[in-house]
Each structure stands twice: as C-alpha cells, then as structure tokens.
Short mmCIF file of C-alpha atoms in Angstrom, two decimals:
data_model
loop_
_atom_site.label_atom_id
_atom_site.label_comp_id
_atom_site.label_asym_id
_atom_site.label_seq_id
_atom_site.Cartn_x
_atom_site.Cartn_y
_atom_site.Cartn_z
CA MET J 16 8.12 -6.80 21.75
CA THR J 17 4.89 -8.67 20.97
CA GLU J 18 4.83 -11.79 18.84
CA GLN J 19 3.45 -11.54 15.32
CA LEU J 20 0.40 -13.68 14.59
CA GLN J 21 -0.73 -12.54 11.16
CA HIS J 22 0.73 -15.59 9.42
CA LEU J 23 -1.70 -17.75 11.41
CA TYR J 24 -4.80 -16.10 9.96
CA ALA J 25 -6.16 -17.82 6.86
CA ARG J 26 -7.72 -14.50 5.77
CA PRO J 27 -7.52 -10.94 7.10
CA LEU J 28 -10.10 -9.97 9.71
CA SER J 29 -11.56 -6.51 10.03
CA GLY J 30 -12.26 -6.02 13.74
CA GLY J 31 -9.08 -4.25 14.74
CA THR J 32 -6.64 -5.51 17.35
CA VAL J 33 -6.57 -6.00 21.11
CA PRO J 34 -3.55 -6.79 23.27
CA LEU J 35 -3.27 -10.41 24.36
CA MET J 36 -2.03 -10.23 27.96
CA GLU J 37 0.05 -12.70 29.96
CA PRO J 38 -1.78 -13.14 33.30
CA ALA J 39 1.37 -13.91 35.30
CA THR J 40 3.30 -10.79 34.26
CA GLN J 41 0.58 -8.52 32.83
CA SER J 42 2.79 -7.99 29.78
CA VAL J 43 1.53 -8.01 26.19
CA LEU J 44 2.13 -11.31 24.39
CA ALA J 45 0.74 -10.31 21.01
CA ASP J 46 -1.73 -8.08 19.22
CA LEU J 47 -4.78 -10.20 18.41
CA THR J 48 -6.90 -9.31 15.37
CA LEU J 49 -10.63 -9.76 15.96
CA ALA J 50 -13.50 -10.85 13.73
CA THR J 51 -16.54 -8.69 13.07
CA ALA J 52 -20.06 -9.83 12.22
CA ALA J 53 -19.21 -9.32 8.53
CA ASP J 54 -16.19 -11.60 8.89
CA VAL J 55 -18.39 -14.28 10.47
CA ASN J 56 -20.95 -14.02 7.68
CA ASN J 57 -18.28 -14.26 4.98
CA SER J 58 -16.68 -17.25 6.68
CA SER J 59 -20.00 -19.05 7.08
CA SER J 60 -20.73 -18.66 3.36
CA ARG J 61 -17.39 -20.21 2.46
CA ALA J 62 -17.88 -22.96 5.04
CA ALA J 63 -21.32 -23.87 3.69
CA VAL J 64 -19.84 -24.44 0.23
CA ALA J 65 -16.77 -26.31 1.47
CA GLN J 66 -18.81 -28.55 3.76
CA ARG J 67 -20.65 -30.24 0.91
CA SER J 68 -17.43 -31.58 -0.62
CA TRP J 69 -16.03 -32.52 2.78
CA ALA J 70 -19.18 -34.50 3.66
CA ALA J 71 -18.98 -36.31 0.32
CA ALA J 72 -15.37 -37.36 0.94
CA PRO J 73 -14.92 -41.05 1.89
CA PHE J 74 -14.81 -41.61 5.63
CA ASP J 75 -11.25 -42.95 5.48
CA GLN J 76 -10.05 -39.67 3.97
CA ARG J 77 -11.65 -37.68 6.77
CA ALA J 78 -10.15 -40.06 9.34
CA LYS J 79 -6.72 -39.71 7.74
CA VAL J 80 -6.80 -35.93 8.16
CA LEU J 81 -7.71 -36.26 11.84
CA ARG J 82 -4.97 -38.80 12.50
CA LYS J 83 -2.45 -36.55 10.79
CA ALA J 84 -3.64 -33.62 12.90
CA ALA J 85 -3.05 -35.73 16.03
CA GLU J 86 0.49 -36.53 14.88
CA LEU J 87 1.24 -32.87 14.16
CA LEU J 88 -0.23 -31.78 17.48
CA SER J 89 2.09 -34.17 19.29
CA ASP J 90 5.06 -32.94 17.22
CA ARG J 91 4.21 -29.32 18.07
CA GLN J 92 3.54 -29.84 21.74
CA ALA J 93 6.28 -27.45 22.87
CA LEU J 94 4.70 -24.61 20.87
CA PHE J 95 1.13 -25.31 22.02
CA ASN J 96 2.13 -25.86 25.63
CA SER J 97 4.17 -22.67 25.78
CA TRP J 98 1.22 -20.61 24.60
CA ASN J 99 -1.15 -22.41 26.98
CA VAL J 100 1.11 -21.57 29.92
CA ARG J 101 1.65 -17.95 28.98
CA GLU J 102 -1.76 -16.86 27.71
CA CYS J 103 -3.93 -18.97 30.07
CA GLY J 104 -1.83 -19.21 33.24
CA SER J 105 -1.68 -23.00 33.02
CA ILE J 106 1.04 -24.80 34.92
CA LYS J 107 3.23 -26.84 32.60
CA ALA J 108 1.88 -30.22 33.72
CA LYS J 109 -1.70 -29.10 33.08
CA ALA J 110 -0.81 -27.81 29.61
CA ALA J 111 0.95 -31.09 28.76
CA TRP J 112 -2.03 -33.15 29.95
CA GLU J 113 -4.43 -30.98 27.97
CA LEU J 114 -2.45 -31.51 24.78
CA GLU J 115 -2.28 -35.28 25.23
CA ALA J 116 -6.03 -35.39 25.89
CA SER J 117 -6.63 -33.39 22.71
CA CYS J 118 -4.55 -35.87 20.71
CA GLU J 119 -6.65 -38.67 22.18
CA GLN J 120 -9.83 -36.92 21.09
CA LEU J 121 -8.53 -36.63 17.53
CA TYR J 122 -7.76 -40.34 17.36
CA LEU J 123 -11.15 -41.26 18.85
CA ALA J 124 -12.89 -39.00 16.33
CA ALA J 125 -10.96 -40.57 13.47
CA GLY J 126 -12.40 -43.94 14.54
CA LEU J 127 -15.88 -42.42 14.78
CA ALA J 128 -15.85 -41.68 11.06
CA ALA J 129 -15.92 -45.42 10.31
CA GLN J 130 -18.70 -46.37 12.72
CA PRO J 131 -22.21 -47.34 11.49
CA HIS J 132 -24.50 -44.32 11.58
CA GLY J 133 -27.93 -45.78 11.00
CA GLN J 134 -30.38 -48.64 11.24
CA ILE J 135 -32.57 -50.76 8.99
CA ILE J 136 -36.08 -50.66 10.47
CA PRO J 137 -38.83 -53.14 9.51
CA SER J 138 -41.74 -51.89 7.41
CA ALA J 139 -45.38 -52.97 7.57
CA ILE J 140 -45.64 -52.32 3.84
CA PRO J 141 -44.53 -55.29 1.71
CA GLY J 142 -41.47 -54.56 -0.41
CA ARG J 143 -40.46 -51.41 1.45
CA LEU J 144 -37.03 -50.88 3.05
CA ASN J 145 -36.74 -48.30 5.83
CA LEU J 146 -33.32 -46.74 6.35
CA TRP J 147 -32.84 -44.47 9.35
CA THR J 148 -29.50 -42.69 8.98
CA ARG J 149 -27.51 -39.90 10.54
CA ILE J 150 -26.24 -37.19 8.20
CA PRO J 151 -24.05 -34.13 8.85
CA ILE J 152 -25.64 -31.05 10.32
CA GLY J 153 -23.73 -28.77 7.95
CA VAL J 154 -21.81 -25.89 9.53
CA VAL J 155 -21.20 -26.12 13.30
CA GLY J 156 -20.32 -23.03 15.31
CA VAL J 157 -18.09 -23.76 18.29
CA ILE J 158 -17.66 -21.16 21.06
CA THR J 159 -15.03 -22.00 23.66
CA PRO J 160 -13.70 -20.58 26.97
CA TRP J 161 -10.19 -19.74 28.11
CA ASN J 162 -9.64 -22.25 30.92
CA TYR J 163 -9.00 -25.37 28.78
CA PRO J 164 -8.90 -23.69 25.37
CA LEU J 165 -7.35 -26.56 23.41
CA LEU J 166 -9.24 -29.45 24.97
CA LEU J 167 -12.67 -27.82 25.06
CA ALA J 168 -12.33 -26.79 21.44
CA MET J 169 -11.13 -30.19 20.25
CA ARG J 170 -13.95 -32.16 21.87
CA SER J 171 -16.37 -30.43 19.47
CA ILE J 172 -14.12 -29.78 16.46
CA ALA J 173 -12.81 -33.33 16.06
CA PRO J 174 -16.12 -35.26 16.04
CA ALA J 175 -17.85 -32.55 14.02
CA LEU J 176 -15.21 -32.79 11.30
CA ALA J 177 -15.12 -36.59 11.44
CA LEU J 178 -18.85 -36.73 10.75
CA GLY J 179 -18.66 -34.46 7.70
CA ASN J 180 -19.42 -31.02 9.12
CA ALA J 181 -17.56 -27.76 8.62
CA VAL J 182 -16.60 -25.86 11.79
CA LEU J 183 -16.37 -22.18 12.64
CA LEU J 184 -14.51 -21.70 15.93
CA LYS J 185 -14.84 -18.57 18.04
CA PRO J 186 -12.39 -18.95 20.91
CA ALA J 187 -12.29 -16.67 23.92
CA ILE J 188 -9.86 -13.78 23.55
CA GLN J 189 -7.59 -15.33 26.16
CA GLY J 190 -6.72 -18.68 24.63
CA SER J 191 -7.18 -17.63 21.01
CA VAL J 192 -3.67 -18.73 20.05
CA CYS J 193 -3.24 -22.19 21.62
CA GLY J 194 -6.98 -22.91 21.33
CA GLY J 195 -7.59 -21.25 17.99
CA LEU J 196 -5.05 -19.86 15.54
CA LEU J 197 -2.51 -22.63 16.07
CA LEU J 198 -5.31 -25.13 15.39
CA ALA J 199 -6.11 -23.47 12.08
CA GLU J 200 -2.50 -23.93 11.02
CA LEU J 201 -2.51 -27.49 12.35
CA PHE J 202 -5.55 -28.63 10.36
CA LYS J 203 -4.33 -26.88 7.22
CA ASP J 204 -1.02 -28.74 7.45
CA ALA J 205 -2.90 -31.99 8.12
CA GLY J 206 -4.62 -31.68 4.74
CA LEU J 207 -8.05 -30.35 5.68
CA PRO J 208 -9.58 -28.58 2.65
CA ASP J 209 -9.78 -24.81 2.67
CA SER J 210 -12.67 -23.22 4.61
CA VAL J 211 -13.81 -26.48 6.26
CA PHE J 212 -12.34 -25.19 9.54
CA GLN J 213 -12.00 -21.48 10.25
CA VAL J 214 -11.04 -19.58 13.39
CA LEU J 215 -12.70 -16.27 14.27
CA PRO J 216 -11.30 -14.71 17.45
CA GLY J 217 -13.69 -12.13 18.72
CA GLU J 218 -15.83 -10.61 21.39
CA ALA J 219 -19.61 -10.46 21.77
CA GLU J 220 -20.20 -9.16 18.24
CA ALA J 221 -18.59 -12.20 16.65
CA GLY J 222 -20.33 -14.61 19.00
CA GLU J 223 -23.76 -13.13 18.39
CA ALA J 224 -23.20 -13.17 14.64
CA LEU J 225 -22.20 -16.83 14.77
CA VAL J 226 -25.28 -17.81 16.78
CA ASN J 227 -27.62 -15.90 14.45
CA ASP J 228 -25.98 -16.81 11.14
CA PRO J 229 -28.39 -18.75 8.86
CA ASN J 230 -25.53 -20.80 7.40
CA VAL J 231 -24.65 -22.12 10.88
CA HIS J 232 -26.96 -24.98 11.79
CA MET J 233 -25.64 -25.86 15.26
CA ILE J 234 -23.92 -24.08 18.13
CA SER J 235 -21.69 -25.95 20.57
CA PHE J 236 -21.04 -23.63 23.51
CA THR J 237 -18.90 -24.14 26.59
CA GLY J 238 -18.98 -21.33 29.13
CA SER J 239 -21.03 -19.55 31.74
CA THR J 240 -24.64 -20.42 32.48
CA ALA J 241 -25.73 -16.80 31.95
CA ILE J 242 -24.39 -16.65 28.40
CA GLY J 243 -25.54 -20.21 27.75
CA ARG J 244 -29.11 -19.24 28.58
CA ARG J 245 -28.95 -16.38 26.06
CA ILE J 246 -27.52 -18.62 23.35
CA GLY J 247 -30.09 -21.32 24.06
CA SER J 248 -32.89 -18.78 23.83
CA VAL J 249 -31.72 -17.48 20.45
CA CYS J 250 -31.13 -20.97 19.06
CA GLY J 251 -34.58 -22.04 20.27
CA GLY J 252 -36.18 -19.17 18.40
CA LEU J 253 -34.25 -20.07 15.26
CA LEU J 254 -34.97 -23.82 15.68
CA LYS J 255 -31.20 -24.33 15.63
CA LYS J 256 -29.55 -27.27 17.36
CA VAL J 257 -27.52 -26.27 20.41
CA ALA J 258 -25.23 -28.09 22.83
CA LEU J 259 -24.62 -26.21 26.08
CA GLU J 260 -21.93 -27.27 28.58
CA LEU J 261 -22.16 -24.69 31.33
CA GLY J 262 -21.04 -23.96 34.87
CA GLY J 263 -21.05 -26.06 38.00
CA ASN J 264 -21.02 -25.81 41.78
CA ASN J 265 -19.93 -29.36 42.36
CA ALA J 266 -20.23 -31.28 45.60
CA PHE J 267 -17.33 -33.26 47.03
CA VAL J 268 -18.70 -35.59 49.72
CA VAL J 269 -16.78 -37.26 52.54
CA LEU J 270 -18.78 -39.84 54.52
CA GLN J 271 -17.82 -40.93 58.01
CA ASP J 272 -16.26 -44.21 56.82
CA ALA J 273 -14.04 -42.57 54.17
CA ASP J 274 -10.24 -42.75 54.05
CA ILE J 275 -9.61 -39.17 55.23
CA GLU J 276 -6.10 -38.83 53.81
CA ALA J 277 -7.19 -40.12 50.42
CA ALA J 278 -10.25 -37.88 50.49
CA ALA J 279 -8.12 -34.82 51.34
CA SER J 280 -5.78 -35.57 48.44
CA HIS J 281 -8.74 -35.87 46.07
CA GLY J 282 -10.38 -32.80 47.55
CA ALA J 283 -7.23 -30.73 47.04
CA TRP J 284 -6.87 -31.85 43.43
CA GLY J 285 -10.52 -31.19 42.66
CA ALA J 286 -10.54 -27.78 44.35
CA PHE J 287 -7.15 -26.32 43.41
CA LEU J 288 -6.20 -27.75 39.99
CA HIS J 289 -5.73 -24.90 37.49
CA GLN J 290 -6.47 -22.42 40.28
CA GLY J 291 -9.99 -23.85 40.56
CA GLN J 292 -10.89 -22.40 37.16
CA ILE J 293 -12.69 -25.54 36.00
CA CYS J 294 -16.42 -26.14 35.59
CA MET J 295 -15.99 -29.47 37.41
CA GLN J 296 -14.11 -27.96 40.35
CA ALA J 297 -14.89 -29.40 43.76
CA GLY J 298 -16.65 -26.25 44.92
CA ARG J 299 -18.59 -27.50 47.97
CA HIS J 300 -16.94 -29.90 50.40
CA LEU J 301 -19.74 -31.62 52.31
CA VAL J 302 -18.24 -33.68 55.14
CA HIS J 303 -19.97 -35.82 57.74
CA ALA J 304 -19.87 -33.97 61.05
CA SER J 305 -18.02 -36.79 62.78
CA VAL J 306 -14.97 -36.40 60.51
CA ALA J 307 -15.27 -32.73 59.50
CA ASP J 308 -12.44 -31.51 61.74
CA ALA J 309 -10.09 -34.30 60.64
CA TYR J 310 -10.84 -33.61 56.98
CA ALA J 311 -10.37 -29.85 57.39
CA GLN J 312 -6.98 -30.40 59.03
CA ALA J 313 -5.86 -32.80 56.29
CA LEU J 314 -7.08 -30.54 53.46
CA THR J 315 -5.38 -27.54 55.08
CA ARG J 316 -2.07 -29.42 55.13
CA HIS J 317 -2.43 -30.14 51.41
CA ALA J 318 -3.27 -26.50 50.66
CA GLU J 319 -0.30 -25.22 52.69
CA ALA J 320 2.06 -27.34 50.58
CA LEU J 321 0.94 -25.80 47.28
CA LEU J 322 3.10 -23.06 45.74
CA SER J 323 1.70 -20.20 43.66
CA GLY J 324 3.71 -18.30 41.07
CA ASP J 325 4.52 -17.67 37.42
CA PRO J 326 4.20 -21.09 35.72
CA ASN J 327 6.41 -20.01 32.84
CA VAL J 328 9.47 -19.52 35.03
CA ASP J 329 8.77 -21.33 38.32
CA GLN J 330 7.91 -24.88 39.37
CA VAL J 331 4.54 -24.12 40.92
CA HIS J 332 1.24 -25.86 41.63
CA LEU J 333 -0.97 -22.83 40.99
CA GLY J 334 -0.56 -20.13 38.39
CA PRO J 335 -2.41 -16.80 38.24
CA LEU J 336 -6.11 -16.26 37.88
CA ILE J 337 -7.02 -15.26 34.34
CA ASN J 338 -7.56 -11.51 34.90
CA ALA J 339 -8.07 -8.80 37.51
CA HIS J 340 -11.86 -9.01 37.33
CA GLN J 341 -11.81 -12.71 38.21
CA HIS J 342 -9.28 -12.13 41.00
CA GLN J 343 -11.48 -9.43 42.53
CA ARG J 344 -14.58 -11.60 42.19
CA VAL J 345 -13.02 -14.62 43.92
CA ASP J 346 -11.67 -12.50 46.77
CA ALA J 347 -15.02 -10.76 47.22
CA LEU J 348 -16.81 -14.10 47.59
CA VAL J 349 -14.26 -15.23 50.17
CA GLN J 350 -14.29 -11.97 52.14
CA ASP J 351 -18.08 -11.75 52.13
CA SER J 352 -18.30 -15.30 53.47
CA ILE J 353 -15.73 -14.55 56.19
CA ALA J 354 -17.79 -11.51 57.16
CA GLN J 355 -20.77 -13.85 57.56
CA GLY J 356 -18.86 -16.20 59.87
CA ALA J 357 -16.68 -18.47 57.73
CA VAL J 358 -13.20 -19.13 59.13
CA LEU J 359 -10.12 -18.86 56.91
CA GLN J 360 -7.84 -21.83 57.63
CA VAL J 361 -5.26 -21.09 54.95
CA GLY J 362 -4.82 -19.12 51.76
CA GLY J 363 -6.44 -15.98 50.47
CA SER J 364 -5.34 -13.33 48.04
CA GLY J 365 -1.75 -13.27 46.81
CA PRO J 366 0.34 -10.74 44.86
CA GLY J 367 -0.72 -9.72 41.38
CA LEU J 368 -3.26 -12.16 39.99
CA LEU J 369 -2.15 -15.00 42.26
CA TYR J 370 -4.66 -16.49 44.69
CA ASN J 371 -3.35 -19.06 47.14
CA ALA J 372 -5.08 -22.37 47.80
CA THR J 373 -7.80 -21.46 50.27
CA VAL J 374 -9.69 -23.56 52.83
CA LEU J 375 -12.72 -22.21 54.70
CA THR J 376 -14.56 -23.83 57.61
CA GLY J 377 -17.68 -22.72 59.45
CA VAL J 378 -19.48 -22.43 56.13
CA SER J 379 -23.30 -22.29 55.99
CA PRO J 380 -25.64 -22.83 53.02
CA ASP J 381 -26.40 -19.11 52.62
CA MET J 382 -22.78 -17.99 52.20
CA PRO J 383 -21.64 -16.95 48.70
CA VAL J 384 -18.78 -19.48 48.63
CA PHE J 385 -21.46 -22.18 48.99
CA THR J 386 -24.19 -20.79 46.73
CA ASP J 387 -22.04 -19.39 43.88
CA GLU J 388 -19.69 -20.96 41.38
CA VAL J 389 -16.44 -19.46 42.72
CA PHE J 390 -14.15 -20.47 39.82
CA GLY J 391 -11.10 -20.00 42.00
CA PRO J 392 -8.90 -22.11 44.32
CA VAL J 393 -11.34 -22.09 47.23
CA ALA J 394 -12.53 -25.11 49.23
CA PRO J 395 -15.45 -24.30 51.56
CA ILE J 396 -16.14 -27.10 54.07
CA MET J 397 -19.60 -27.67 55.51
CA PRO J 398 -20.63 -30.53 57.84
CA PHE J 399 -23.81 -32.62 57.54
CA GLU J 400 -25.44 -35.26 59.73
CA THR J 401 -27.69 -37.50 57.59
CA ASP J 402 -27.83 -38.74 54.00
CA ASP J 403 -31.16 -36.99 53.51
CA GLU J 404 -29.64 -33.69 54.63
CA LEU J 405 -26.67 -34.30 52.32
CA VAL J 406 -28.84 -34.97 49.27
CA ALA J 407 -30.97 -31.90 49.99
CA LEU J 408 -27.86 -29.70 50.27
CA ILE J 409 -26.42 -30.97 46.99
CA ASN J 410 -29.69 -30.67 45.10
CA SER J 411 -30.31 -27.18 46.49
CA SER J 412 -27.97 -25.83 43.82
CA PRO J 413 -29.40 -25.11 40.37
CA TYR J 414 -26.20 -26.59 38.94
CA GLY J 415 -25.90 -30.30 38.27
CA LEU J 416 -22.59 -31.11 36.63
CA ALA J 417 -20.41 -33.40 38.78
CA ALA J 418 -20.12 -34.86 42.26
CA GLY J 419 -17.58 -36.97 44.12
CA ILE J 420 -18.42 -39.29 47.03
CA HIS J 421 -15.82 -40.89 49.32
CA THR J 422 -17.00 -43.91 51.26
CA ALA J 423 -16.03 -47.49 52.08
CA ASP J 424 -19.66 -48.54 51.48
CA MET J 425 -20.19 -48.85 47.72
CA ALA J 426 -23.90 -49.57 48.08
CA ARG J 427 -24.40 -46.41 50.12
CA GLY J 428 -22.42 -44.39 47.62
CA MET J 429 -24.49 -45.74 44.73
CA SER J 430 -27.71 -45.07 46.62
CA ILE J 431 -26.75 -41.43 47.22
CA ALA J 432 -25.64 -41.02 43.60
CA ALA J 433 -29.02 -42.20 42.33
CA ARG J 434 -30.73 -39.39 44.26
CA LEU J 435 -28.58 -36.56 42.91
CA ASN J 436 -29.62 -34.21 40.10
CA THR J 437 -26.12 -34.47 38.71
CA GLY J 438 -24.88 -35.54 35.30
CA MET J 439 -21.73 -37.26 36.59
CA VAL J 440 -20.97 -38.89 39.95
CA HIS J 441 -17.59 -40.39 40.88
CA ILE J 442 -17.40 -42.67 43.90
CA ASN J 443 -14.04 -42.62 45.68
CA ASP J 444 -12.74 -40.06 43.24
CA GLN J 445 -12.86 -36.29 42.80
CA THR J 446 -15.03 -34.19 40.52
CA VAL J 447 -12.54 -33.20 37.80
CA ASN J 448 -12.86 -36.36 35.72
CA ALA J 449 -13.08 -36.96 32.00
CA GLU J 450 -12.73 -40.07 29.87
CA TYR J 451 -13.28 -39.23 26.24
CA ASN J 452 -15.00 -42.48 25.31
CA VAL J 453 -17.64 -41.81 28.01
CA PRO J 454 -20.52 -39.30 27.55
CA PHE J 455 -19.90 -36.09 29.48
CA GLY J 456 -22.43 -33.46 30.52
CA GLY J 457 -24.60 -31.98 33.23
CA MET J 458 -28.17 -31.28 34.27
CA GLY J 459 -30.09 -28.15 35.15
CA ALA J 460 -28.05 -24.94 35.01
CA SER J 461 -24.99 -26.99 34.01
CA GLY J 462 -26.31 -27.85 30.55
CA ASN J 463 -29.22 -28.67 28.32
CA GLY J 464 -28.88 -32.45 28.28
CA GLY J 465 -26.38 -32.59 25.44
CA ARG J 466 -23.41 -34.87 25.84
CA PHE J 467 -19.86 -35.01 24.53
CA GLY J 468 -17.75 -38.13 24.20
CA GLY J 469 -17.74 -41.62 22.74
CA SER J 470 -20.65 -42.88 20.69
CA VAL J 471 -22.96 -40.00 21.64
CA ASN J 472 -20.85 -37.69 19.48
CA ALA J 473 -22.50 -39.38 16.49
CA GLU J 474 -25.84 -38.11 17.75
CA GLU J 475 -24.66 -34.70 18.92
CA PHE J 476 -23.02 -33.64 15.65
CA THR J 477 -25.46 -35.15 13.15
CA GLN J 478 -29.16 -35.09 12.39
CA SER J 479 -31.35 -38.03 11.45
CA GLN J 480 -32.99 -38.79 8.13
CA TRP J 481 -35.55 -41.47 7.21
CA VAL J 482 -35.24 -42.87 3.70
CA SER J 483 -37.73 -45.51 2.53
CA VAL J 484 -37.20 -47.50 -0.65
CA ALA J 485 -39.92 -49.47 -2.42
CA ALA J 486 -39.20 -52.03 -5.13
CA THR J 487 -42.35 -51.03 -7.02
CA PRO J 488 -44.63 -48.01 -6.58
CA ALA J 489 -47.73 -48.57 -4.49
CA ILE J 490 -51.18 -47.93 -5.97
CA TYR J 491 -53.13 -45.36 -3.91
CA PRO J 492 -56.91 -44.79 -4.04
CA PHE J 493 -56.54 -41.43 -5.80
#
C-alpha cells in the first residue's frame, strides 16, 4: 500500500506518476506525480505575479513567515525525518541533523531580511545623492539533489524568500517528499502567500523548462558537474544569473606530525558519512609516506566497526546507496582500481543496495578511485613525500570544493592551504563541514564562484540598482 500524496500538491500536475522507491527495501513508498514543461510555465507565470506583492511586503512580515516556518519544521521533525530516512536512505542521526540545520537556515534568513542592502556613494556632482541598492531578482528556480534534499533546498529557498523573491523548486525524484512537497505544505501553513513558493517534482523535462523559462531570472543548482555545465551554458546564453554548487573529489591530508587516531576518526567521518554520498566527501586520503601504514591500519579499524543496514529498522552507521545504478557505479570504480593494483583492506559490496565502508591502499594517481568522484563509502589512501608533491596531487583534480589537513604545525597547514585551488580548507578537521553564517562554495569543476551562507546570500539572491537623486535638475548644453 503506497502513501497518498495528492493533498500535498497545491495544484494538479500533468506529467503522470512514477513510483517513489525505498532504497533499503526496494518497495514502493508512494506514487509521485510529475510536472511537465507546461506545468512549469504556468507556475512561473503565477510566481511572477505573486512575487511583486511579496517583495513589497515589509521585511518584518517576510521574517515572521520564515520564523514560523522554522517553528513548524521543528514541530514536524518526526514526519520529515521519517521520509528522509525512507526515501533517501539516511540514517536517523543524519536526518535529525539535517532538519536542525534547515531550521537554523530559516532563522538566519529571517535575520537577513532586516539587514542593510545598499550604500550611499559620494557624487562629484553638487546636490546629487547616489544610492546603490540591492533589489530582488524576481523568480528564482531552485534545482536540488537527493542526498541532502531538505538542507540543500533550504539554503536557497530561505534567503531567496527573505529577500523578496518567489521560488520554484524542482527537487530530485528521490527526495521530492521531505525536500519538496512537505516544504510546500510547511510554508503554506506558515503564512506564505499563494504561489510565492511552488514545488514541481520532475525529471529532465521540468528542469529544462525551469532553466529556459523567461519568467525565471535565476537558477540555483546543486548537483553533478556534467549537468551544471549544461545549465551554466544555457543560463549564459540567456544572460540569466546562475549559482552552481557541483561535485567534488576532496583531499583529506595527513602530515607526518598529525595525531593519527584523531586523523583516522576524521577520515572515517568524512569518507563514510551518509554512505559517502556527499559532495564534500573525503574522497582522496593523501598521507605522508612515513605514517601511511599507521593511518591505513587506524582507518581500517574504524571502517570495520561500522554497521550497514536498513536505517528505518536497524541502528546502523551506513544505509543503502540511493539506487542500483549508483551501487553498480561505485563497485565498478573499486573493482577497476583493484584490477590496477589497489589493495582492499576492508569493505566492498554488500547485499541489496548496501555498500560497506571500504578502505583501499596501494592507490596511484591514475586509478579511478583517485581520479573520479566516487560518491560512495570508499576511502582510497595514497602516500606522498613532499609538500610540493602533495599540492600537485591535490590540484591535479579539476574539482576544487573542500580539503582537510591534519598537522601539529599550523603555519605549515596554512601555507599548504594557500596553495590549493580549493574553495574551503579545514585544518585539523575533515572535509564535510558547513557553518551557515560562513560563505560556502568551490572552485573549478566544483562551482562557478557563487557562494551560499551568511552575508553573501544578500548578493547571491539579489541584483544591484543605482538610483541617483538630484535636488534640482542640471542644465545640459543641449
């Protein structure tokens, strides 16, 4: 018996239904109705009209709606968390953390609405006042993935709404309930006016329509680099603002003076959290040759202690991978690397969609577990000798999202960080880090320079306008 979702849709969609599967059991959770291009176009027209009134509302009214949404989200945590566990394979602790982080983002965005959004700039013309202000973009299209469906939606939705925009959300199929339809109900109950926020679950047709829609003035996309490139290309041709937060192949560095046990704990968390299905996953473990064996042994012990299973019924550390395609892809990368000489210390494929925490040694820079974003619970370990070699190995990847460096020498850690083509570097910490008052984003194939978080949200989800005011009209020569 599948759950009924129709009451969560603000308006009927016309794209037919697809089964929403539970990764752990491969049973059908619900029949999900999809949006077509026509549905996107109709929604964008309504959003464009609704946005004008929402932008004109006093900032304290917008902030009140966001605070109320945060309260309701906390009250409904059991519902959201249950869906996150069942439709996304999240363990219960991860789902609970994701919800709390989303509440935090709502409260931060509510405060953003009251912040100054402009400057008074001197004029060389007597009697003129120059005002440089930030105004809403209009309608923002948000396209989100399945791995952190609630959090990665909220980091765009909340500031966009706070700053007077309307939002059209196209969540991934997997994650469309906890990171989509339940949010539509949440914001409606929080008092958000009709059509200011709309959810359009869909596949490629809906996403392409959203990107191309003339009523949508910005796209905020979180997902793969390949799709991000396509979206960036289309938005560039349309002169449409775009924020791209893409993949990563993140380096976790252990220097010879590091605390090995602490580093192994951090390395395990960064590599195996949420089955490694995180853009910030510690995907390449670069360890000084003098401590590589000790680190591999410590990390293997951590991996051996992690249990895989159904997070809805068992107390486990790792749930299932999201689908069969991803499971096959992760295993192929591991097996191909083993065929090239990598040594499996622990882990490998499990039953169903489970994949056990995996540690590989004997890894070289040409192996697929080193060159590719694995997006699974795999920790390939590779030794290095010098800091120059280390920096070259890290920067050899086109990705540039996050890095972690473990060392007792802060100056050395800072010096290495300054040489990395990486948007975020954490010294004596792991790569999966986020503080929502701090700008977040990557370089290169990990993003287009846009940032989420804190004060930069005021820049990301607005556009600037120069208004000059003269007390009396100037007299021109003709």
